Coordinates of C-alpha atoms in Angstrom, one line a residue:
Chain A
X3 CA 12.4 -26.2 8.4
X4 CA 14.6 -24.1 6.3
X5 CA 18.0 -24.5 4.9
X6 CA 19.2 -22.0 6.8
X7 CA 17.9 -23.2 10.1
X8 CA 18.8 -27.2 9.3
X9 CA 22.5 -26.7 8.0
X10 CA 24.3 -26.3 11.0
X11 CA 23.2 -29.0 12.9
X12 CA 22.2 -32.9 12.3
X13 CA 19.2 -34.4 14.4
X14 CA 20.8 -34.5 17.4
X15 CA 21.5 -37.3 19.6
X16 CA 20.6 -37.7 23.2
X17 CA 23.8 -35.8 24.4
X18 CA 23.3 -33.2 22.1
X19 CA 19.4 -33.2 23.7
X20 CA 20.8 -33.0 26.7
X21 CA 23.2 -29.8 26.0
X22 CA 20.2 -28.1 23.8
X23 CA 17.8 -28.3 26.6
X24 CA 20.9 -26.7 29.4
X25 CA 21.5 -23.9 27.2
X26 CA 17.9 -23.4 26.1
X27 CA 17.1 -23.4 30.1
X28 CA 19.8 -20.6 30.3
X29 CA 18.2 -18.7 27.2
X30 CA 14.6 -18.6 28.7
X31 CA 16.4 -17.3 32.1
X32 CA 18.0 -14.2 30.3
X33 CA 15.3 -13.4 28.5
X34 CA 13.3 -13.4 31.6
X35 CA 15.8 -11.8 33.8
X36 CA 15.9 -8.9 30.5
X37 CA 11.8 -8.4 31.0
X38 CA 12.6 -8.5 34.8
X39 CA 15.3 -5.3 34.1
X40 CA 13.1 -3.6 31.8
X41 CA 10.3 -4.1 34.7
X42 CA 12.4 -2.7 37.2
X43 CA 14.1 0.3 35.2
X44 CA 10.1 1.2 34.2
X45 CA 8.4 0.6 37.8
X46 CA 11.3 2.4 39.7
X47 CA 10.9 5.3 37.0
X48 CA 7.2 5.4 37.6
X49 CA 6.4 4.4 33.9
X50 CA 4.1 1.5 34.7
X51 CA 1.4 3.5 37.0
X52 CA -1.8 3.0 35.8
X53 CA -2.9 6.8 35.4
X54 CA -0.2 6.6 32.3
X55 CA -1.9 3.8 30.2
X56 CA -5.1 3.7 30.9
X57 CA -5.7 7.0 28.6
X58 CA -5.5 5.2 26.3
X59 CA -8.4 3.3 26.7
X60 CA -10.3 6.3 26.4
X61 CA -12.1 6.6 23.6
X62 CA -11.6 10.2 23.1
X63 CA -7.6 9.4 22.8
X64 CA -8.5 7.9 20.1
X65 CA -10.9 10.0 18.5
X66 CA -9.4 13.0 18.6
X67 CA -5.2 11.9 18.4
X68 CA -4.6 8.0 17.3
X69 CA -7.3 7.7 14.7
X70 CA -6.6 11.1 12.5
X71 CA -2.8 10.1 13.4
X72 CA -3.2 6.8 11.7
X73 CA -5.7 8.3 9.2
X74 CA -2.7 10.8 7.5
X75 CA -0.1 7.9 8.3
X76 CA -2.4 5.9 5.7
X77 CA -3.6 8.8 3.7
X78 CA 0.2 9.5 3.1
X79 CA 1.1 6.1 2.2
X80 CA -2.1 5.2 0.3
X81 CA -1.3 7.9 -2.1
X82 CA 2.7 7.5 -2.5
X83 CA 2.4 3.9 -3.1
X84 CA -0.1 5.0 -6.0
X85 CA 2.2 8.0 -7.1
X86 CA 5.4 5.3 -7.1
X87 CA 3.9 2.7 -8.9
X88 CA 2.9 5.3 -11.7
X89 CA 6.7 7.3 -11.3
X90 CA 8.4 3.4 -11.4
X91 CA 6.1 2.8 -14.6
X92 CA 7.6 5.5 -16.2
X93 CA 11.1 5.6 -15.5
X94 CA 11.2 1.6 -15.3
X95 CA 10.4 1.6 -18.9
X96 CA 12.2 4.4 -19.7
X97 CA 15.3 2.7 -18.4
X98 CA 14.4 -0.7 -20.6
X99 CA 14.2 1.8 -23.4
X100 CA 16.4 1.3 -26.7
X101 CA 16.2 5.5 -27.1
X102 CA 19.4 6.4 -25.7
X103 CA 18.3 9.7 -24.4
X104 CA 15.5 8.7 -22.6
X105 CA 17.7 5.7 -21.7
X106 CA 19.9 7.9 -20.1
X107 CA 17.7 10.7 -18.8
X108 CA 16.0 7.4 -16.5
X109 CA 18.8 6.2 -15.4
X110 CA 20.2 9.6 -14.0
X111 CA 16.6 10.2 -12.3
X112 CA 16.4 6.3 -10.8
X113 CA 20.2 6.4 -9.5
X114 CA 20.4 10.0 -8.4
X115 CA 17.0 9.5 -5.9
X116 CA 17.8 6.4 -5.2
X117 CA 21.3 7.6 -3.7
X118 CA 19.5 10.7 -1.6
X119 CA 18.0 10.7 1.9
X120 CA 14.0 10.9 1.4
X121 CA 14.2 13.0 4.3
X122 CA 16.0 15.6 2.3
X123 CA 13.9 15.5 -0.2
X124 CA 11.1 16.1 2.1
X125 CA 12.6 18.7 4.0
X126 CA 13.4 20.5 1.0
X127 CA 10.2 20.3 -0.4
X128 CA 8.2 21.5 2.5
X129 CA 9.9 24.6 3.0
X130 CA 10.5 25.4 -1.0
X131 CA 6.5 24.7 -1.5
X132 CA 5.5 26.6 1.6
X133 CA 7.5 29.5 0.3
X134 CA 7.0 29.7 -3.2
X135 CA 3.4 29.7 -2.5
X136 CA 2.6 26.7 -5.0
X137 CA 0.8 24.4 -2.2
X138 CA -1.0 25.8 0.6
X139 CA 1.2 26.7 3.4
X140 CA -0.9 24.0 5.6
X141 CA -0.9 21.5 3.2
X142 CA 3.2 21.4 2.3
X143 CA 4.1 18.8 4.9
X144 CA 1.8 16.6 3.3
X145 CA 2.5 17.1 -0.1
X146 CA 6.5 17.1 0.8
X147 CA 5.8 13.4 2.5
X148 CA 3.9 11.9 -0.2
X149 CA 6.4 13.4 -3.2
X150 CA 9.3 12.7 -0.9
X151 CA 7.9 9.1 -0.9
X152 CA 7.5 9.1 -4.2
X153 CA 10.6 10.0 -5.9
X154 CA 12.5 7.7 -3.9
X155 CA 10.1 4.7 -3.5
X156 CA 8.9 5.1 -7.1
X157 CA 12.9 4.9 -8.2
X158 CA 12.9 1.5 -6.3
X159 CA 10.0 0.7 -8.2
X160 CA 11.6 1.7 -11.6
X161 CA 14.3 -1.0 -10.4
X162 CA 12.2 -3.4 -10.0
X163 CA 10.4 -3.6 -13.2
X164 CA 13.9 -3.3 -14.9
X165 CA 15.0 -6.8 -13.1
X166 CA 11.6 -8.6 -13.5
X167 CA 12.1 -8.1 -17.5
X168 CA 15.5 -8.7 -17.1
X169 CA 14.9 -11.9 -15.2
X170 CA 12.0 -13.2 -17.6
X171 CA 13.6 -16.0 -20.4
X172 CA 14.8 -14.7 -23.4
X173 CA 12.3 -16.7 -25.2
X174 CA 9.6 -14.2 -24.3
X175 CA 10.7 -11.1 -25.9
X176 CA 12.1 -13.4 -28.9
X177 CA 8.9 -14.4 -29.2
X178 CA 6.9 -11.2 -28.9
X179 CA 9.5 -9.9 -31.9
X180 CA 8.6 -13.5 -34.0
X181 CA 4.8 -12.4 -34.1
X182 CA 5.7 -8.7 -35.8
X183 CA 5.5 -6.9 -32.4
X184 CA 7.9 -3.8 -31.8
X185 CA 9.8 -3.5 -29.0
X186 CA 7.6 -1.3 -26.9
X187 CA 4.3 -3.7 -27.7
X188 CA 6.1 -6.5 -26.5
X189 CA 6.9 -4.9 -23.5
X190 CA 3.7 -3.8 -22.8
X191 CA 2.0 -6.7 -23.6
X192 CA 4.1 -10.1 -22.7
X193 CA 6.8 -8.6 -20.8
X194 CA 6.0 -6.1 -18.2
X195 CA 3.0 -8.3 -17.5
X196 CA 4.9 -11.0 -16.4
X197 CA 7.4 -9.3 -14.8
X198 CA 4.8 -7.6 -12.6
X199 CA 3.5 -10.7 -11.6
X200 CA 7.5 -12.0 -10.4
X201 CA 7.6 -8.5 -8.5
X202 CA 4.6 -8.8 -6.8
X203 CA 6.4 -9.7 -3.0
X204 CA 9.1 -7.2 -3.3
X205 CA 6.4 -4.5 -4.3
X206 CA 4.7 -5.3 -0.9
X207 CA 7.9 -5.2 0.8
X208 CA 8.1 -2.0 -0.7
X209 CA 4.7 -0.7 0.7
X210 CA 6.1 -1.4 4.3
X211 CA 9.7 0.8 3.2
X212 CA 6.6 3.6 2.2
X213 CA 4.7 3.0 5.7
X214 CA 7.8 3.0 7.5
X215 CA 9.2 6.4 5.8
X216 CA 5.8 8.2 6.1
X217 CA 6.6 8.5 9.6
X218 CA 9.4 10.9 8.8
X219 CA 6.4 13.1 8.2
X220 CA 7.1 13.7 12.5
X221 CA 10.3 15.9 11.9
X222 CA 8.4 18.0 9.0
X223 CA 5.4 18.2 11.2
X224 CA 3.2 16.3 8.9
X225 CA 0.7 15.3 11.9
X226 CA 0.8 11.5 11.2
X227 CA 0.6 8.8 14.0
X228 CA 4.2 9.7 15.6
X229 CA 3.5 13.3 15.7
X230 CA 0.4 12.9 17.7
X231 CA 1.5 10.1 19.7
X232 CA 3.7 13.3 20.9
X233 CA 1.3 15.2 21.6
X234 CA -0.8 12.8 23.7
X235 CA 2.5 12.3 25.3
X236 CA 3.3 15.8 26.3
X237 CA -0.3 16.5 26.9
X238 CA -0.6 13.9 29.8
X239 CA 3.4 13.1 30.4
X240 CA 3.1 9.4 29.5
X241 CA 5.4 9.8 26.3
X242 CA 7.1 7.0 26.9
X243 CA 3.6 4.9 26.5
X244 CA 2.4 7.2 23.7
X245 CA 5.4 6.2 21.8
X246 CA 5.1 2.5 22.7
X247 CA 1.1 2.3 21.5
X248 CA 2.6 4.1 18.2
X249 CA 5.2 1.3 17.7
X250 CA 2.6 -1.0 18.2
X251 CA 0.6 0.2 15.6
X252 CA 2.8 0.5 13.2
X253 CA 4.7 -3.0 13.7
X254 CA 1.5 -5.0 13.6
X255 CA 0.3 -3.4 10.0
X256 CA 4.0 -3.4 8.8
X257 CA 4.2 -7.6 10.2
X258 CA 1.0 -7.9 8.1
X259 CA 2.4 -6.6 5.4
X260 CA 5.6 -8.5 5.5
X261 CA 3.5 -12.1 6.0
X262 CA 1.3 -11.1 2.7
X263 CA 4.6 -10.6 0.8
X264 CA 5.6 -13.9 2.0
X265 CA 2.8 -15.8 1.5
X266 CA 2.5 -13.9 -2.3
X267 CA 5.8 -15.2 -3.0
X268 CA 5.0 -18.8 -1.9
X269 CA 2.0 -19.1 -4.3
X270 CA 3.7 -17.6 -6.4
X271 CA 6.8 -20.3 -6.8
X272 CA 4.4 -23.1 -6.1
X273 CA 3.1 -22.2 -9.7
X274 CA 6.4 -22.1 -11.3
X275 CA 6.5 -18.1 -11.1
X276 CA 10.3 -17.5 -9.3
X277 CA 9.6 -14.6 -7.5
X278 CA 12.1 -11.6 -8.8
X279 CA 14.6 -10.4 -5.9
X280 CA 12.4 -9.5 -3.0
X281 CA 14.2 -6.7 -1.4
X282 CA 14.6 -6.3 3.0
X283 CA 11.8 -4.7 3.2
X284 CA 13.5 -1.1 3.9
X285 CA 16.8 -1.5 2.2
X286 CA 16.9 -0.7 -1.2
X287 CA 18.9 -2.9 -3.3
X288 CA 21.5 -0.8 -4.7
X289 CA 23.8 -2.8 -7.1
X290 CA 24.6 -0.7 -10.0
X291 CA 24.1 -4.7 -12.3
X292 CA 21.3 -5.5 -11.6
X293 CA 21.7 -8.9 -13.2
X294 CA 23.9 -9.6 -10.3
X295 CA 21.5 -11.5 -8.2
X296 CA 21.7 -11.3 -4.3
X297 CA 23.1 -14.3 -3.3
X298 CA 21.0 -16.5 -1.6
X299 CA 18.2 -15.5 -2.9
X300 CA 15.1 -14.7 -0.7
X301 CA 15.9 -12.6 2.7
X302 CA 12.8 -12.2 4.2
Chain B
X19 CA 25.1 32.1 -8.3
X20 CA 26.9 34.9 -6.4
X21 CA 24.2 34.3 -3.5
X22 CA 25.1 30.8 -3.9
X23 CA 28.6 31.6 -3.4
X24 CA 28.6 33.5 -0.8
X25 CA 26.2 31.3 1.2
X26 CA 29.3 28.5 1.1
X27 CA 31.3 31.5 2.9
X28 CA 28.7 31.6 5.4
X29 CA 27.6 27.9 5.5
X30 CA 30.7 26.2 3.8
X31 CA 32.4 24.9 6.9
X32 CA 29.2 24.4 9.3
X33 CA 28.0 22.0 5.8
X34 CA 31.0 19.7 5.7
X35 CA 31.4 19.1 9.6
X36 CA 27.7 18.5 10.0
X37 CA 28.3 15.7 7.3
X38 CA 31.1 14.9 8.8
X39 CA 29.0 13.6 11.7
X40 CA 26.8 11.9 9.0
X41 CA 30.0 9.9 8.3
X42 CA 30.8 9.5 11.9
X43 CA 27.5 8.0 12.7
X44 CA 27.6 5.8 10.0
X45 CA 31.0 4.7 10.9
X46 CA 30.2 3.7 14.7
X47 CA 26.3 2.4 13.7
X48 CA 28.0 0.2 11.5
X49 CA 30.3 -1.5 13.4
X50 CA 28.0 -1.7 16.5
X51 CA 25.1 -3.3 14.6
X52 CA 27.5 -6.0 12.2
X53 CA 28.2 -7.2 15.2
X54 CA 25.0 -7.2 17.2
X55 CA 23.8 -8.6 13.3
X56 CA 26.5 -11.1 13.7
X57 CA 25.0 -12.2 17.4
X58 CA 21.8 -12.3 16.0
X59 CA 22.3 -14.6 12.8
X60 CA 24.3 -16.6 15.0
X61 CA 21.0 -16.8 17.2
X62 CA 18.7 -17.6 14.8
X63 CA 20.7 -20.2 13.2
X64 CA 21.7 -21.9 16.2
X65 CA 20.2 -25.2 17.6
X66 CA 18.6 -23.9 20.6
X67 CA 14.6 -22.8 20.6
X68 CA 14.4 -20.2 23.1
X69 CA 17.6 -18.2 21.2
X70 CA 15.7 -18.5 17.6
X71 CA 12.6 -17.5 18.7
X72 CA 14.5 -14.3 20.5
X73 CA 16.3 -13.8 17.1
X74 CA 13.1 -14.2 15.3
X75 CA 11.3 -11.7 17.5
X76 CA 13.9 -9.2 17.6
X77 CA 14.1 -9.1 13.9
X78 CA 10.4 -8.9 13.3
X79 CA 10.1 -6.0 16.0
X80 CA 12.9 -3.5 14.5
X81 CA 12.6 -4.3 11.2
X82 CA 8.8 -3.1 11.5
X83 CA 9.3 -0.2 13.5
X84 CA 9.8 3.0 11.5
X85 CA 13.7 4.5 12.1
X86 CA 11.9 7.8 13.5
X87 CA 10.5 6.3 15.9
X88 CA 13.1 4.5 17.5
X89 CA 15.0 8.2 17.1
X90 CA 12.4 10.0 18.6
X91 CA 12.4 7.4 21.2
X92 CA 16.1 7.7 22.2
X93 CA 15.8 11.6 22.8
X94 CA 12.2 11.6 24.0
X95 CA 12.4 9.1 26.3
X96 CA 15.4 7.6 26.9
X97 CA 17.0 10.7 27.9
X98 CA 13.7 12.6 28.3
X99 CA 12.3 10.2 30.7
X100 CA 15.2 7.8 31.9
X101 CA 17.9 10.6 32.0
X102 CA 20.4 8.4 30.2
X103 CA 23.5 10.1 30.0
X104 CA 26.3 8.2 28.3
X105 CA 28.3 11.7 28.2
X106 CA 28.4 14.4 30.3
X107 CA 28.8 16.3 26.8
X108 CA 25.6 17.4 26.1
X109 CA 25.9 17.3 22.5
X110 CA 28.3 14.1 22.9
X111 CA 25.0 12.1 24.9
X112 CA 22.8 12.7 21.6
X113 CA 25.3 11.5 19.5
X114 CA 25.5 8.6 21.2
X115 CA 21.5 7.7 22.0
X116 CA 21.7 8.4 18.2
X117 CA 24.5 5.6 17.2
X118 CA 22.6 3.3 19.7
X119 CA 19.1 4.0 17.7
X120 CA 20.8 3.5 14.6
X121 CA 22.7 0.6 15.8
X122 CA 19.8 -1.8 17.1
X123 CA 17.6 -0.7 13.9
X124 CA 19.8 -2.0 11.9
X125 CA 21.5 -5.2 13.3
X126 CA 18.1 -6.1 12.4
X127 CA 18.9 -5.7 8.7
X128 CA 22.6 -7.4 8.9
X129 CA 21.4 -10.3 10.9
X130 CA 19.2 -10.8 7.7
X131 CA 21.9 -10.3 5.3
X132 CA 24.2 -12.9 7.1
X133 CA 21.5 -15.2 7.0
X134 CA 20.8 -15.4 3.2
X135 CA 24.6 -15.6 3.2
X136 CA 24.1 -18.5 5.2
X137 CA 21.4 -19.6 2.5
X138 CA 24.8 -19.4 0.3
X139 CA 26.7 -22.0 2.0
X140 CA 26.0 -25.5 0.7
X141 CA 24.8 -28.5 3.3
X142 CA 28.3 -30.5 2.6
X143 CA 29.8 -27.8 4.0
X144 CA 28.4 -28.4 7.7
X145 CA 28.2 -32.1 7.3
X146 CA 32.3 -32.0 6.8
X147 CA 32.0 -30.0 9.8
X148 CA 30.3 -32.3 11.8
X149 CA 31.9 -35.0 10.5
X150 CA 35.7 -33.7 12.0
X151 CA 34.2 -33.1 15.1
X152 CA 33.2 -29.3 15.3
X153 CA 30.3 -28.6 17.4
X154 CA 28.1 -25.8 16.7
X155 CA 30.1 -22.5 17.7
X156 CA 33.1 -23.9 16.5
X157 CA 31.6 -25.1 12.9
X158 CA 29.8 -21.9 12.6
X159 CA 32.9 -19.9 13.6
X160 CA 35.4 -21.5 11.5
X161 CA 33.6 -22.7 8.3
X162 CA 30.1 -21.7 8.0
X163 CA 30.3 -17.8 8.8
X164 CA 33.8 -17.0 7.1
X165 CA 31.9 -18.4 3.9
X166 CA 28.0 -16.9 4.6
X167 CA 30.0 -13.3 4.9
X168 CA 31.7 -13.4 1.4
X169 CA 28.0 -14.4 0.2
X170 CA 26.3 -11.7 2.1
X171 CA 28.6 -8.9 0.5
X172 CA 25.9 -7.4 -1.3
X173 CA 23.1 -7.3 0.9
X174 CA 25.2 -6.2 3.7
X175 CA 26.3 -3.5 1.1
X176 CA 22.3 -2.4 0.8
X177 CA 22.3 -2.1 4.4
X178 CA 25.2 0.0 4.9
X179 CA 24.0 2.4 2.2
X180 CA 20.6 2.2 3.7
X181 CA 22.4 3.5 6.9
X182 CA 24.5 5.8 5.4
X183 CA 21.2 7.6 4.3
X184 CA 19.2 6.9 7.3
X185 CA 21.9 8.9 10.0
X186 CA 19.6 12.0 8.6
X187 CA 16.8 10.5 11.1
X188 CA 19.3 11.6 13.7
X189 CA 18.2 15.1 13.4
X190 CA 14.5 13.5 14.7
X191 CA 17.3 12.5 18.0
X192 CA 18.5 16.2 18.7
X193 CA 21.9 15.2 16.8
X194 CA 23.6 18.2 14.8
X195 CA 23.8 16.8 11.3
X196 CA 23.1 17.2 7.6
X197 CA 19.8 17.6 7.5
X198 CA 19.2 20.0 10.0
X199 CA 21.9 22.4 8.5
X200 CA 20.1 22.3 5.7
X201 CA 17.0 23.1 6.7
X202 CA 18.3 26.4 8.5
X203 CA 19.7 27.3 5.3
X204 CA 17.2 26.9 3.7
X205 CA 15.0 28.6 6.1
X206 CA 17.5 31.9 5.8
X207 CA 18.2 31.4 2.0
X208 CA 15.2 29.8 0.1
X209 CA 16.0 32.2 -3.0
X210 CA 18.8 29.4 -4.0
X211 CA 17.1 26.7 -2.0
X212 CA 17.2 24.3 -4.9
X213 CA 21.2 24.6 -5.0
X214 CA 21.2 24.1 -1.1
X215 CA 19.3 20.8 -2.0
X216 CA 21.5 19.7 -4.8
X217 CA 24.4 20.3 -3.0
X218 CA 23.8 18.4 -0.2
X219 CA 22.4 15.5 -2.3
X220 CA 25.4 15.6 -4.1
X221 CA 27.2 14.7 -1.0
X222 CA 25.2 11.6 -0.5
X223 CA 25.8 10.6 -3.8
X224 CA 29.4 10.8 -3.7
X225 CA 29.8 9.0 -1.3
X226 CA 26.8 6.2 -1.7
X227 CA 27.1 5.5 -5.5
X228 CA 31.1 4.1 -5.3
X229 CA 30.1 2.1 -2.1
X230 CA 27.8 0.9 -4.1
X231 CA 29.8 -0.2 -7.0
X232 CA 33.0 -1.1 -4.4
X233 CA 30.5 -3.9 -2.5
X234 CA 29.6 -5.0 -5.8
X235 CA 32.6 -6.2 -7.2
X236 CA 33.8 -7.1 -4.0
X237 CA 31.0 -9.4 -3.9
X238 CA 31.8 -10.9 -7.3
X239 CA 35.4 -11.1 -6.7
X240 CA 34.6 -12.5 -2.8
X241 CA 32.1 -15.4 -3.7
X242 CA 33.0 -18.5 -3.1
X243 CA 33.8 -20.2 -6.1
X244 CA 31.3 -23.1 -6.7

């Protein structure tokens, strides 16, 4: 049990049994008497007929919607989680940098997109490349999703690597500078290495922020998993299910995710390695010190 | 730049009152969901099974479920299927589905914060407690949450940034706001459609970047000295 869960309460004694088992008998009746609501709202509504959710075990619902849906959902976030880590590479270092212009030039990039709506930036960019003709008029909702992604993911990314050096002993870089290496080769070669290793859960947690976001791809009609969910939904008026198998999807890769971060970070500390801040997956730690640790540590 | 100039004649005022409601949204979202949070942290802390593991699964489900969804679920079905009208203003009934979207996404992030404040608050803390006779609720009433708060500052800072941005998702729930100005301006004016962007952006940044640096030190000069 955690510290969290364990340090409000002693091992209770057979009163305190006896009260924890009353109220836990209430609990389990409101939660039931909740699913019993949400039954009645959705049978009296019609939304639990058959003919709505059996569509979907067609295969051609899948064939022809789900599966391309969840295709470009992946396909989107396949390739920004490739462009960010290359974007946080960059400006990550660039930031860690003893050039004060480049120093400076990161730090503007990192903050500024860190402190702007993705979906902005990928509004912006879908109209602007469909217009000025640089990208395919058919292809600009992708391209706006995956750059959109990018510049603000890869900014989170840039983040990261900045605390994971920061958080590595000073001994390390003293070291590197002992055996004749500059600056940059001891970042590159002792430094960022180990950092990366630190960063590992938070960078998965990241991937789920990048899964989650592709699905703002719907409101630029990028035709990812939400978007045709729609469509099976207005095409057979179950939208309402379409939706729900959508969710579905979507939470069960995203809870994968989030379990593979955790268990990262476990093997991770049971070899010594203290994992560097891992970020709620979806909120972007925005401290302007970064060597202000959240308190508490580990969230997830 | 005179295009530019006279786009703020024609957009100027629809710009700032669409943000406005950016602002609005974020204010209401984020008192409904620290206090749903609140509930929840309570929940998952709490002695009882059947209230963790609702805690636990309400946490796992919103926090995995991308925002759009849940936005395109208020409009699309909530009020597209269930006819849910909070308001008999039209406009008003969005607005609201929208603050309720936000609102239960989110909780799902404060309940989180509080807890790793909760992580903050050392074991002697709930042993004296116990130890003057405080049961649960009252314990985690009057010592452990006034503590686990001034600990979570800063992650309950992320989250309110994070929601600041998010209340663009709205537009995905029929809400008038930010974003969709913006993209009808710069569907009418994409000859100064990177000034449009920066603009707006700019916006965002003045107003994310000093709550940013405001829950930082608040959080440094709020910790519980230890």
């Amino acid at each position: 049990m955690k510290v969290s869960e364990s340090v409000l309460f002693d091992a209770p004694g057979p009163k305190a049994r006896r009260n924890v088992l009353i109220v836990n008998i209430i609990g389990v009746i409101l939660a039931l008497a909740l699913v019993y609501y949400l039954y009645a709202v959705m049978n009296e509504a019609g939304q639990l007929a058959p003919e709505k959710w059996v569509v979907f075990g067609k295969g051609s619902i899948w064939e022809n919607y789900l599966l391309p849906g969840l295709l470009n959902t992946l396909k989107a976030a396949a390739v920004a989680i490739v462009t960010s880590m290359l974007f946080g590479f960059i400006f990550g270092i660039g930031r860690l940098s003893t050039n004060k212009v480049i120093n400076w030039i990161s730090s503007i990039v990192v903050e500024f997109f860190r402190a702007v709506p993705v979906l902005l930036m990928m509004i912006f960019l879908w109209i602007i490349l469909a217009r000025s003709g640089l990208v395919p008029p058919a292809d600009s909702p992708f391209v706006a999703v995956v750059v959109g992604l990018t510049l603000y993911n890869g900014s989170v990314v840039a983040e990261l690597i900045r605390s994971g050096v920061f958080g590595l002993p000073k001994g390390q870089r003293e070291a590197g500078t002992a055996i004749g290496l500059t600056r940059g080769q001891s970042l590159r070669s002792i430094e960022i290495p180990q950092a990366l290793i630190a960063m590992l859960p938070a960078l998965i947690g990241q991937f789920v922020v990048i899964l989650k976001d592709s699905a703002l791809g719907y409101i630029i009609n990028y035709n990812e998993l939400l978007f045709n969910a729609k469509l099976i939904g207005t095409g057979n008026s179950n939208v309402l299910q379409a939706i729900v198998v959508a969710a579905v999807i979507f939470i069960l890769i995203n809870f994968a995710l989030s379990k593979l971060a955790e268990v990262v970070s476990r093997r991770l500390s049971s070899r010594g390695i203290s994992a560097a801040e891992p970020e709620d997956p979806a909120v972007p730690v925005m401290v302007a010190d970064v060597n202000t640790k959240l308190p508490g540590g580990s969230t997830t | 730049m005179q295009g530019y100039l006279s786009l703020w004649d024609q957009y100027g005022e629809k710009m700032l009152s669409a943000f406005w409601g950016n602002l609005q949204l974020t204010f209401w979202a984020a008192l409904a969901s620290l206090v749903l949070g609140t509930i929840l942290a309570l929940m998952r802390i709490s002695p009882v099974p059947s209230f963790r593991a609702f805690g636990t699964a309400y946490v796992n489900i919103f926090r995995n479920t991308p925002l759009t969804i849940i936005m395109a679920f208020g409009v699309l079905v909530l009020f597209g299927v269930f006819q849910v009208q909070f308001n008999s203003d039209f406009d008003l009934n969005f607005f609201q589905i929208a603050i309720l979207g936000l609102s239960i996404y989110h909780a799902a992030f404060v309940c989180e914060a509080i807890r790793s404040g909760v992580n903050t608050v050392p074991l002697g803390q709930a042993e004296a407690a116990r130890a003057i006779g405080l049961s649960f609720l009252p314990a985690a009433w009057l010592v452990i949450l006034p503590q686990a708060f001034r600990g979570a500052i800063a992650p309950l800072g992320n989250v309110l940034i994070a929601l600041i941005k998010n209340t663009t998702v709205a537009v995905a729930g029929s809400v008038t706001e930010i974003s969709g100005v913006m993209k009808e301006m710069l569907e009418i004016r994409s000859d100064v459609g990177i000034l449009i962007f920066f603009t707006i952006a700019v916006l965002f940044v003045i107003v994310v970047i000093p709550v940013g640096v405001l829950t930082t030190y608040l959080s440094k000069k709020l910790a519980v000295a230890r």
